[in-house]
Structures are given as structure tokens and as C-alpha cells.
Amino acid sequence: QAQLEQSGGGSVQAGGSLRLSCALSGLTFSGVCMAWFRQAPGERRREGVANFYTSENTPRYVDSVKGRFAISQDSAKKTLYLEMTTLKPEDSAMYYCAVRVGRCGGLRADSFGVWGQGALVTVSS
């Protein structure tokens, strides 16, 4: 069965950078949509940040992170990365990766059935 193992995260000052990793197992890396979500403290909803269809190099980002966050992949390691730069305090959240088979559509959390364990990102001002 498909599983996602996350690593990365941490605490930085505003303007700093962090990288998150998400390693996929139990599922082929090609032909899947992998996405990043975040859940801010006190929020019930997971906000979609970016998605990436592994068979095409076409990442999509929400407006709030465009130009600051970037997705990359290492298909040999079946790992997706989220490079986060120019971090802001409002980026502080628990970040989750998720995967589903097939092309990416929108960034609805309920359309993904497999999730990583989460990685905490804290940005101080």
C-alpha cells in the first residue's frame, strides 16, 4: 500500500529558507499527482499549496507562494521536494504531502487518500 514519509521543516527567521522532502513507497512514482498542503495552528482546514503531476514537469502553486516555493523531484528516489524561500511568519504551519493516482485537478484535500505524517515549519518575525 502507498505510504509517504516526510522529512525537513524546522524553525527559521523571516526571509529564511527550508526544504521539505516527501518519499513515496508502495506505488509507482510515475503517473501520480503529489501535492503539498499546510494547516496553520488553530485551523481545521488544510490549505493546498502546490501540486505536481510526476509524469509532466508542470508544478502549480497557489498565489500566496508563487515565486517563493518550488517543487522538484528525484524520480530515482521517488521523492518530491518543496523548496521554500523568503519565508514569512504566515507560512508557519504543519506541512503535509499527499498523493493520488492520475493527473492533478484542483487542490482539494478530500481528493487525496494517502498522506504523510506532517512536518512543522515555524517562521519567526
Coordinates of C-alpha atoms in Angstrom, one line a residue:
Q1 CA 0.0 0.0 0.0
A2 CA 1.1 3.5 -0.7
Q3 CA 2.9 5.4 2.0
L4 CA 4.6 8.8 2.3
E5 CA 7.5 9.6 4.6
Q6 CA 8.2 13.2 5.2
S7 CA 11.3 14.9 6.4
G8 CA 12.5 18.5 6.8
G9 CA 10.9 21.5 8.3
G10 CA 12.1 23.4 11.3
S11 CA 12.3 27.0 12.6
V12 CA 13.7 29.9 10.7
Q13 CA 13.5 33.7 10.8
A14 CA 11.5 35.6 8.2
G15 CA 13.3 35.7 4.9
G16 CA 14.9 32.3 5.5
S17 CA 14.6 29.1 3.6
L18 CA 13.7 25.5 4.3
R19 CA 13.3 22.3 2.3
L20 CA 10.7 19.6 2.8
S21 CA 11.0 16.1 1.4
C22 CA 8.3 13.5 0.7
A23 CA 9.3 10.0 -0.2
L24 CA 6.8 7.6 -1.8
S25 CA 6.7 3.9 -1.3
G26 CA 4.3 1.2 -2.3
L27 CA 3.3 3.0 -5.5
T28 CA 4.9 3.8 -8.8
F29 CA 6.3 7.3 -8.9
S30 CA 5.1 8.0 -12.4
G31 CA 1.6 9.0 -13.3
V32 CA 0.6 10.3 -9.8
C33 CA -0.4 13.6 -8.5
M34 CA 1.6 14.7 -5.5
A35 CA 0.6 17.8 -3.5
W36 CA 1.6 19.9 -0.6
F37 CA -0.9 21.2 1.9
R38 CA -0.5 23.1 5.1
Q39 CA -2.5 23.5 8.2
A40 CA -1.9 26.6 10.3
P41 CA -2.2 26.4 14.1
G42 CA -5.8 26.6 15.2
E43 CA -7.1 26.0 11.7
R44 CA -9.2 22.9 10.9
R45 CA -8.8 23.1 7.1
R46 CA -5.7 22.1 5.2
E47 CA -4.8 24.7 2.6
G48 CA -3.4 23.5 -0.7
V49 CA 0.0 24.9 -1.5
A50 CA 1.1 23.2 -4.7
N51 CA 0.7 20.1 -6.8
F52 CA 2.8 18.2 -9.3
Y53 CA 1.9 15.5 -11.8
T54 CA 5.0 13.4 -11.8
S55 CA 4.8 12.4 -15.5
E56 CA 4.9 16.1 -16.6
N57 CA 7.1 18.8 -15.2
T58 CA 4.2 21.2 -14.6
P59 CA 4.0 22.2 -10.9
R60 CA 1.2 24.5 -9.9
Y61 CA 1.3 26.9 -6.9
V62 CA -1.3 28.9 -5.1
D63 CA -0.8 32.7 -5.4
S64 CA 0.5 33.1 -1.9
V65 CA 3.6 31.1 -2.5
K66 CA 4.3 31.7 -6.2
G67 CA 7.8 32.9 -6.8
R68 CA 8.9 31.7 -3.3
F69 CA 8.2 28.0 -3.2
A70 CA 9.4 25.5 -5.8
I71 CA 8.7 21.8 -6.3
S72 CA 11.4 19.4 -7.6
Q73 CA 11.6 15.7 -7.9
D74 CA 14.1 12.9 -7.7
S75 CA 12.4 10.1 -9.5
A76 CA 15.1 7.6 -8.7
K77 CA 14.5 8.2 -5.0
K78 CA 10.7 8.5 -5.6
T79 CA 10.9 11.7 -3.6
L80 CA 9.3 15.1 -4.0
Y81 CA 10.8 18.2 -2.6
L82 CA 9.4 21.6 -1.6
E83 CA 12.0 24.3 -1.5
M84 CA 10.6 27.3 0.4
T85 CA 12.4 30.6 0.3
T86 CA 11.7 34.1 1.5
L87 CA 9.6 32.6 4.2
K88 CA 7.1 34.7 6.1
P89 CA 5.5 34.3 9.5
E90 CA 2.2 33.5 7.8
D91 CA 3.9 30.4 6.2
S92 CA 4.1 28.9 9.7
A93 CA 2.1 25.6 9.7
M94 CA 2.2 21.9 9.7
Y95 CA 3.0 20.9 6.1
Y96 CA 1.7 17.7 4.6
C97 CA 2.4 15.9 1.4
A98 CA -0.3 13.8 -0.3
V99 CA -0.6 11.5 -3.3
R100 CA -3.3 10.2 -5.6
V101 CA -3.1 8.2 -8.8
G102 CA -3.7 10.2 -12.0
R103 CA -3.5 13.8 -13.1
C104 CA -3.8 16.7 -10.8
G105 CA -7.0 18.6 -10.7
G106 CA -7.5 21.2 -8.0
L107 CA -6.1 21.3 -4.5
R108 CA -8.9 19.8 -2.6
A109 CA -7.6 17.9 0.5
D110 CA -10.5 15.4 0.3
S111 CA -9.4 14.2 -3.1
F112 CA -6.2 12.7 -1.7
G113 CA -6.3 9.5 0.2
V114 CA -2.7 9.0 1.2
W115 CA -0.9 11.5 3.5
G116 CA 2.5 12.0 5.0
Q117 CA 2.9 12.4 8.7
G118 CA 3.5 16.2 8.5
A119 CA 6.4 18.5 9.1
L120 CA 6.3 21.6 11.2
V121 CA 7.5 24.9 9.8
T122 CA 7.8 27.8 12.1
V123 CA 8.8 31.2 10.8
S124 CA 9.5 34.0 13.3
S125 CA 9.5 37.7 12.6

